[in-house]
Coordinates of C-alpha atoms in Angstrom, one line a residue:
Chain A
M162 CA 127.4 194.5 93.5
P163 CA 129.0 195.8 96.7
H164 CA 129.9 199.3 95.6
R165 CA 129.0 201.6 92.8
E166 CA 132.1 203.6 92.2
R167 CA 132.8 204.4 88.6
I168 CA 136.1 202.7 88.6
Y169 CA 137.2 199.5 90.2
R170 CA 140.5 197.6 90.5
T171 CA 140.9 193.9 90.2
E172 CA 143.4 191.2 89.5
A173 CA 142.3 188.9 86.6
I174 CA 143.3 186.0 84.4
V175 CA 142.4 186.3 80.8
L176 CA 140.5 183.2 79.6
K177 CA 139.6 184.2 76.1
H178 CA 139.0 187.1 73.7
S179 CA 137.0 187.9 70.7
N180 CA 137.4 190.8 68.3
F181 CA 135.0 193.6 68.7
G182 CA 134.5 196.6 66.5
E183 CA 137.4 198.3 64.7
A184 CA 140.3 197.6 67.0
D185 CA 138.7 196.5 70.3
R186 CA 138.5 193.1 72.0
L187 CA 135.9 191.6 74.3
L188 CA 137.8 189.7 77.0
T189 CA 136.5 187.0 79.2
V190 CA 138.5 187.2 82.4
Y191 CA 138.4 185.4 85.7
T192 CA 138.8 187.4 88.9
P193 CA 139.2 186.5 92.6
Y194 CA 136.3 188.5 94.0
L195 CA 134.0 189.1 91.1
G196 CA 134.2 185.7 89.4
K197 CA 134.0 185.7 85.6
L198 CA 133.7 189.1 83.9
R199 CA 133.3 190.2 80.3
L200 CA 135.2 193.3 79.7
L201 CA 135.9 195.6 76.8
A202 CA 139.5 196.4 76.0
K203 CA 139.5 199.3 73.6
G204 CA 142.1 199.7 70.9
I205 CA 144.1 196.7 71.8
R206 CA 144.4 195.4 68.3
K207 CA 146.5 198.4 67.3
P208 CA 150.2 197.7 67.5
T209 CA 150.8 200.8 69.6
S210 CA 148.3 199.8 72.3
R211 CA 149.7 200.2 75.8
K212 CA 147.5 197.4 77.1
A213 CA 147.7 194.7 74.4
G214 CA 150.7 192.8 75.8
H215 CA 149.2 193.0 79.3
L216 CA 145.9 191.4 78.2
E217 CA 147.0 188.4 76.2
S218 CA 145.1 185.1 76.9
F219 CA 146.4 183.3 80.0
T220 CA 148.2 186.2 81.6
R221 CA 147.6 187.2 85.2
T222 CA 147.2 190.9 85.2
Q223 CA 146.1 193.9 87.4
L224 CA 143.3 195.8 85.9
L225 CA 141.6 199.2 86.4
V226 CA 138.1 199.0 85.0
A227 CA 135.6 201.7 84.4
R228 CA 131.9 200.9 84.6
G229 CA 130.2 201.2 81.3
R230 CA 126.5 201.3 80.4
N231 CA 126.6 197.7 79.1
L232 CA 130.1 196.5 79.3
D233 CA 132.8 197.6 81.7
I234 CA 135.9 199.0 80.0
I235 CA 139.5 198.2 80.9
T236 CA 141.3 201.5 81.3
Q237 CA 144.7 200.2 82.6
A238 CA 146.4 196.9 82.7
Q239 CA 149.7 195.8 84.3
M240 CA 150.8 192.2 83.8
I241 CA 151.7 190.3 86.9
E242 CA 152.5 186.9 85.6
P243 CA 153.0 186.1 81.9
Y244 CA 153.3 182.3 82.1
V245 CA 155.9 182.5 79.4
A246 CA 156.6 178.8 79.1
L247 CA 153.1 177.9 78.0
R248 CA 153.4 180.3 75.1
R249 CA 156.5 178.7 73.8
N250 CA 155.3 175.2 73.5
L251 CA 152.3 174.1 71.6
W252 CA 151.4 171.1 73.7
R253 CA 151.5 173.1 77.0
M254 CA 149.6 175.9 75.3
S255 CA 146.8 173.6 74.2
H256 CA 146.4 172.5 77.8
A257 CA 146.1 176.1 78.9
Y258 CA 143.3 176.4 76.3
Y259 CA 141.6 173.4 77.8
V260 CA 141.8 174.8 81.4
G261 CA 140.5 178.1 80.1
E262 CA 137.5 176.5 78.4
L263 CA 136.7 174.4 81.6
V264 CA 136.8 177.5 83.9
D265 CA 134.8 179.5 81.4
R266 CA 132.1 176.8 81.1
F267 CA 131.9 176.1 84.8
S268 CA 131.7 179.6 86.1
E269 CA 129.1 182.3 86.2
E270 CA 129.6 186.0 85.7
H271 CA 129.9 188.0 88.9
S272 CA 129.9 184.9 91.1
E273 CA 132.9 185.0 93.4
N274 CA 135.0 181.9 93.9
Q275 CA 138.4 182.7 95.3
S276 CA 139.5 179.1 95.5
L277 CA 138.8 178.6 91.9
Y278 CA 140.8 181.7 91.0
R279 CA 143.7 180.4 93.1
L280 CA 143.5 177.0 91.4
L281 CA 143.4 178.6 88.0
A282 CA 146.5 180.7 88.7
D283 CA 148.3 177.6 90.1
V284 CA 147.4 175.3 87.3
L285 CA 148.7 177.8 84.7
G286 CA 152.0 177.8 86.5
W287 CA 152.0 174.0 86.7
I288 CA 151.3 173.8 83.0
C289 CA 154.4 175.8 82.4
E290 CA 156.6 173.3 84.2
S291 CA 154.8 170.0 84.6
P292 CA 156.7 167.0 83.3
N293 CA 153.4 165.0 83.3
L294 CA 150.6 167.2 81.9
A295 CA 148.1 164.3 82.0
L296 CA 148.5 164.1 85.8
T297 CA 148.3 167.9 86.1
M298 CA 145.1 168.0 84.1
R299 CA 143.4 165.2 86.1
F300 CA 144.3 166.9 89.4
F301 CA 143.0 170.2 88.1
E302 CA 139.7 168.6 86.8
L303 CA 139.1 166.8 90.1
R304 CA 139.8 169.9 92.2
M305 CA 137.8 172.2 90.0
L306 CA 134.8 169.9 90.1
G307 CA 135.0 170.1 93.9
L308 CA 135.2 173.9 93.9
V309 CA 132.2 174.3 91.6
G310 CA 130.0 171.9 93.5
Y311 CA 130.4 168.7 91.6
R312 CA 132.9 166.9 93.8
P313 CA 132.6 163.2 93.0
Q314 CA 131.9 160.8 95.8
L315 CA 134.7 158.3 95.8
F316 CA 134.5 156.6 99.2
H317 CA 131.0 155.4 99.7
C318 CA 128.5 153.9 97.3
L319 CA 126.1 156.6 96.2
Q320 CA 123.1 154.3 96.3
C321 CA 123.5 152.0 99.3
N322 CA 126.0 154.2 101.2
A323 CA 128.2 151.3 102.1
P324 CA 132.0 152.0 102.2
L325 CA 133.5 150.8 98.9
E326 CA 135.4 147.5 99.0
P327 CA 138.8 147.1 97.4
V328 CA 137.3 145.5 94.3
I329 CA 136.4 146.8 90.8
N330 CA 133.6 149.3 91.6
C331 CA 131.7 151.5 89.2
F332 CA 131.7 155.2 88.3
S333 CA 128.5 156.9 87.3
A334 CA 128.6 160.3 85.8
E335 CA 124.8 160.6 86.3
E336 CA 125.1 159.9 90.1
G337 CA 128.2 161.9 90.5
G338 CA 130.6 159.3 91.8
A339 CA 131.3 155.7 92.6
L340 CA 128.9 152.8 93.1
C341 CA 129.6 149.5 94.6
P342 CA 129.6 146.6 92.1
R343 CA 126.1 145.5 93.2
C344 CA 124.4 148.9 92.8
G345 CA 126.4 149.7 89.7
E346 CA 125.4 146.6 87.8
G347 CA 121.9 147.6 86.9
E348 CA 122.8 151.3 86.6
R349 CA 122.7 152.7 83.1
G350 CA 125.8 154.6 82.2
A351 CA 127.8 153.3 85.1
K352 CA 131.3 152.1 84.0
P353 CA 133.6 149.8 85.9
I354 CA 136.5 151.6 87.5
P355 CA 139.6 149.6 88.3
L356 CA 140.8 149.8 91.9
G357 CA 144.0 151.5 90.9
A358 CA 142.3 154.3 89.1
L359 CA 139.8 154.8 92.0
K360 CA 142.7 155.0 94.5
V361 CA 144.5 157.6 92.4
L362 CA 141.3 159.7 92.3
R363 CA 140.9 159.5 96.0
Y364 CA 144.6 160.4 96.5
M365 CA 144.2 163.4 94.3
Q366 CA 141.1 164.5 96.1
T367 CA 142.8 164.4 99.5
H368 CA 146.4 165.4 98.8
D369 CA 147.9 168.6 97.5
Y370 CA 149.5 169.0 94.1
A371 CA 153.1 168.6 95.2
E372 CA 152.3 165.2 96.7
C373 CA 150.4 164.1 93.7
T374 CA 153.2 164.9 91.3
A375 CA 155.1 162.0 92.9
L376 CA 152.6 159.5 91.6
Q377 CA 153.9 157.2 88.9
L378 CA 151.0 155.8 86.8
H379 CA 150.8 153.3 84.1
Q380 CA 149.6 154.6 80.7
A381 CA 146.5 152.4 81.1
T382 CA 145.6 154.1 84.4
H383 CA 146.1 157.5 82.8
T384 CA 143.7 156.6 79.9
T385 CA 141.1 155.3 82.3
L386 CA 141.3 158.4 84.5
E387 CA 141.0 160.7 81.5
E388 CA 138.0 158.8 80.2
I389 CA 136.2 158.8 83.5
L390 CA 136.7 162.4 84.2
Q391 CA 136.0 163.5 80.6
D392 CA 132.7 161.6 80.7
Y393 CA 131.8 163.2 83.9
L394 CA 132.6 166.7 82.7
V395 CA 130.7 166.2 79.4
Y396 CA 127.8 164.8 81.3
I397 CA 127.6 167.9 83.6
L398 CA 128.2 170.4 80.8
E399 CA 125.9 168.6 78.4
R400 CA 128.4 169.4 75.6
R401 CA 131.8 168.4 74.4
L402 CA 134.8 170.6 75.1
K403 CA 136.2 172.0 71.9
S404 CA 139.7 172.3 73.1
V405 CA 139.8 168.5 73.7
E406 CA 139.4 168.0 69.9
F407 CA 142.6 170.1 69.4
L408 CA 144.5 168.1 72.0
N409 CA 143.4 164.9 70.1
I410 CA 144.6 166.4 66.8
L411 CA 148.0 167.1 68.3
R412 CA 148.1 163.6 69.8
R413 CA 147.3 162.0 66.5
S414 CA 150.1 164.1 64.8
G415 CA 152.6 163.1 67.5
L416 CA 153.1 166.8 68.5
T417 CA 153.1 166.1 72.2
T418 CA 156.6 167.2 73.0
T419 CA 157.1 169.5 76.0
A420 CA 160.7 170.3 75.2
K421 CA 161.5 174.1 74.7
Chain B
M295 CA 101.7 196.7 62.4
S296 CA 105.0 198.4 61.8
A297 CA 105.3 202.0 60.6
I298 CA 108.4 201.1 58.7
P299 CA 107.9 200.0 55.1
K300 CA 109.1 196.4 54.4
P301 CA 112.0 197.3 52.0
V302 CA 113.4 199.7 54.6
M303 CA 113.0 197.1 57.4
R304 CA 114.8 194.6 55.2
L305 CA 117.8 196.8 54.5
I306 CA 118.1 197.6 58.2
E307 CA 118.2 193.9 59.0
E308 CA 120.8 193.2 56.3
L309 CA 123.0 196.1 57.4
S310 CA 122.9 195.2 61.0
R311 CA 124.6 191.9 60.2
L312 CA 127.8 193.8 59.3
P313 CA 130.5 193.7 62.0
G314 CA 130.3 196.7 64.3
V315 CA 126.9 197.8 63.0
G316 CA 124.1 197.6 65.5
P317 CA 120.4 198.2 64.8
K318 CA 120.7 201.9 65.5
T319 CA 123.6 202.4 63.1
A320 CA 121.8 200.3 60.5
S321 CA 118.7 202.5 60.7
R322 CA 120.8 205.6 60.4
L323 CA 122.6 204.2 57.3
T324 CA 119.3 203.1 55.8
Y325 CA 117.7 206.5 56.1
F326 CA 120.9 208.1 54.8
L327 CA 120.6 205.9 51.7
L328 CA 116.9 206.8 51.3
R329 CA 117.9 210.5 51.2
S330 CA 120.8 209.9 48.8
P331 CA 120.6 210.3 45.0
A332 CA 119.4 207.2 43.2
E333 CA 122.6 206.7 41.2
Q334 CA 124.8 206.7 44.3
V335 CA 122.7 204.0 45.8
V336 CA 122.7 201.9 42.7
S337 CA 126.4 202.3 42.4
L338 CA 126.8 201.1 46.0
A339 CA 124.5 198.1 45.3
E340 CA 126.5 197.3 42.2
A341 CA 129.8 197.5 44.1
I342 CA 128.4 195.1 46.7
R343 CA 127.3 192.7 44.1
Q344 CA 130.6 192.8 42.2
V345 CA 132.7 192.3 45.3
K346 CA 131.4 188.7 45.4
E347 CA 130.9 188.1 41.7
R348 CA 134.2 189.5 40.3
T349 CA 136.6 188.2 42.9
V350 CA 138.0 184.8 43.4
R351 CA 140.3 183.0 45.9
C352 CA 143.7 182.6 44.3
S353 CA 144.1 178.8 43.8
I354 CA 147.7 179.0 44.9
C355 CA 147.9 181.4 47.8
F356 CA 144.2 181.8 48.7
N357 CA 144.4 185.5 48.7
I358 CA 141.3 187.5 47.4
A359 CA 142.0 188.5 43.8
D360 CA 140.3 189.2 40.5
T361 CA 142.2 186.4 38.7
S362 CA 143.4 183.0 39.8
P363 CA 146.4 182.7 40.1
C364 CA 146.5 186.2 41.6
S365 CA 148.7 189.0 40.4
I366 CA 151.3 188.3 43.0
C367 CA 151.5 184.5 42.4
S368 CA 151.8 185.1 38.6
D369 CA 154.3 188.0 38.9
P370 CA 157.7 186.8 37.4
N371 CA 159.6 189.4 39.4
R372 CA 158.6 187.9 42.8
D373 CA 160.9 185.4 44.5
P374 CA 159.1 182.0 44.3
T375 CA 161.5 180.5 46.9
Q376 CA 160.1 182.5 49.8
I377 CA 156.6 182.0 51.1
C378 CA 155.1 184.3 53.7
V379 CA 152.3 182.7 55.7
V380 CA 149.6 185.1 57.0
E381 CA 146.2 184.7 58.6
E382 CA 144.0 187.0 56.5
P383 CA 144.1 188.7 53.1
L384 CA 144.3 192.1 54.9
D385 CA 147.7 190.9 56.3
V386 CA 149.0 190.6 52.8
L387 CA 148.1 194.3 52.2
A388 CA 149.9 195.3 55.4
L389 CA 153.0 193.4 54.3
E390 CA 152.9 194.8 50.8
R391 CA 152.8 198.3 52.2
T392 CA 156.3 197.7 53.7
R393 CA 157.7 197.1 50.1
Q394 CA 160.4 195.1 51.8
Y395 CA 159.1 191.6 50.9
H396 CA 159.3 190.3 47.4
G397 CA 158.4 186.6 47.9
L398 CA 155.0 185.0 47.6
Y399 CA 152.2 184.6 50.2
H400 CA 150.0 181.9 51.6
V401 CA 146.7 183.0 53.3
L402 CA 145.5 180.6 56.0
E403 CA 142.0 182.1 56.3
G404 CA 142.2 182.2 60.1
A405 CA 144.2 181.0 63.0
I406 CA 144.1 178.0 65.3
S407 CA 141.7 178.6 68.1
P408 CA 140.9 175.6 70.2
V409 CA 138.0 177.1 72.1
E410 CA 136.2 178.2 69.0
G411 CA 136.7 174.8 67.5
I412 CA 139.1 176.1 64.8
G413 CA 141.7 173.4 64.3
P414 CA 144.4 172.9 61.7
G415 CA 141.8 171.2 59.5
E416 CA 139.8 174.4 59.1
L417 CA 142.8 176.3 57.8
R418 CA 144.7 176.1 54.5
I419 CA 147.6 174.2 56.1
R420 CA 147.4 171.1 54.1
E421 CA 147.4 173.3 50.9
L422 CA 150.6 175.0 52.2
L423 CA 152.3 171.7 52.8
D424 CA 151.4 170.5 49.3
R425 CA 152.7 173.7 47.9
L426 CA 156.0 173.2 49.8
R427 CA 156.4 169.6 48.6
N428 CA 155.7 170.5 44.9
T429 CA 157.8 173.6 44.5
T430 CA 161.3 174.7 45.4
V431 CA 160.9 176.8 48.5
H432 CA 163.9 177.9 50.6
E433 CA 162.2 179.8 53.3
V434 CA 158.8 180.0 55.0
V435 CA 158.2 183.2 56.9
L436 CA 155.5 182.7 59.5
A437 CA 153.7 186.1 59.8
T438 CA 150.7 185.1 61.9
N439 CA 149.7 187.5 64.6
P440 CA 151.8 187.7 67.7
N441 CA 149.0 186.7 70.0
L442 CA 148.3 183.3 71.4
E443 CA 146.3 182.0 68.5
G444 CA 148.9 183.2 66.0
E445 CA 151.6 181.6 68.1
A446 CA 149.7 178.3 68.2
T447 CA 149.3 178.4 64.5
A448 CA 152.9 179.2 63.9
M449 CA 154.2 176.5 66.1
Y450 CA 151.9 173.9 64.6
I451 CA 152.9 174.8 61.1
A452 CA 156.6 174.9 62.0
Q453 CA 156.4 171.4 63.4
Q454 CA 154.6 170.2 60.3
I455 CA 157.2 171.7 58.0
S456 CA 160.2 170.5 59.9
P457 CA 160.4 167.0 58.2
L458 CA 160.6 168.8 54.9
G459 CA 163.9 170.4 55.9
I460 CA 162.9 173.9 54.8
R461 CA 164.1 177.0 56.7
V462 CA 161.2 178.4 58.8
T463 CA 161.4 181.9 60.2
R464 CA 159.0 183.9 62.4
L465 CA 158.5 187.7 62.2
A466 CA 160.5 189.4 64.9
R467 CA 158.7 190.7 68.0
G468 CA 159.5 193.8 69.9
L469 CA 158.5 197.4 70.4
P470 CA 156.3 199.1 67.9
V471 CA 157.3 202.4 66.4
G472 CA 156.0 205.3 68.6
A473 CA 155.7 203.1 71.7
D474 CA 156.6 204.1 75.2
L475 CA 159.0 201.8 77.0
E476 CA 157.3 202.2 80.4
Y477 CA 154.0 200.7 79.0
A478 CA 155.7 197.7 77.4
D479 CA 154.7 194.3 78.9
A480 CA 157.4 192.0 80.2
V481 CA 157.0 189.4 77.4
T482 CA 157.4 192.0 74.6
L483 CA 160.3 193.7 76.3
A484 CA 162.1 190.4 77.0
Q485 CA 161.7 189.5 73.3
A486 CA 163.0 193.0 72.3
L487 CA 166.0 192.4 74.5
E488 CA 166.6 189.0 73.0
G489 CA 166.5 190.3 69.5
R490 CA 168.6 193.5 70.1
R491 CA 171.0 194.5 67.4
E492 CA 174.3 196.3 67.0
V493 CA 173.8 199.9 66.0

């Protein structure tokens, strides 16, 4: 840690919370310069808490934190961005949960990653407005993977290093990217990736979000992209993501409206 | 070889499982009990045993009660056309303290929390919908907590109820009694403004 003052100031996005003691909460937050932190917010389950509203999940907030013996304690909080729209719609909200779970799983405490912080702040804003949440999620997954060191290789075959031809290539979660049809054939766990899907992944890897929102994709491509990236994420994490289950429940119940 | 007798060790371990009780607090409580008169300790043990043996979940509202149906569900003076949906039994107590609500309750036993793997299937939502289909209910009051999990739960339930054509309301949000306006967050303040009333 760079300095040992008793109090420090940081911006943070609240990823999740759990109840702690009588009226306290243990928050997991993501910060630009300190990475992920676990902080104690005292008394915020009381209705008169001055901090409670400023420390809800998925708000961007300015914190004043006092160093504690085990856990650091939040002494002041001032909300910067509440991301209101994702609180008013269940489908958008459940995507925020998904993003929160991914960032939590892919980050380490006290490990700075400013770009990931910026991406997280951006994606929460996009979730509030996006007319195509599937596209937003794929963009986020791909970019996040890049920022935490798992950027998939999509231009050259990972085994023979030859540039990929415009045919049906393979994607291997184990190798971390694409394989040409010849190398992919014998590879366990490698799945064919249609050219369209591969091109979309490449486009998203090399263009910014505003440009990517212009993409019009078939439902089949959406499904393929989701499967490929989900496989890859689960392979790296070695566990399923719990919030995906909830997204699937909503999908099955047809509760996927983003109106209001 | 531990200097602590086995029964003492065991009690410390059992107590430290309680929420908010760490090993230090557990040891302190244990040695306090050791010094207490025997009848007090037996009475405590008996109370702990009975809290499990003599209580049931009400088969209608899933509140903790000593009979099933519970005293609220079987009270003829309560309005059976209103159901207030809460997360935990303690929320029923809080609402009862207001003495403003005279309908029935439905305890969900939690709130939707996707990251903890608590989905609608883990809560008493299906039971609520069955209840709404089988009885005449005019209004469902969603009184889940005003945090993200509570909102998710409320929105999910509201969407499930909407085909039944029953009025669904949500507890108002705004500033708590005794609060200071300058410390209010923008979301709460905006909601307080939206819900302002003629004086």
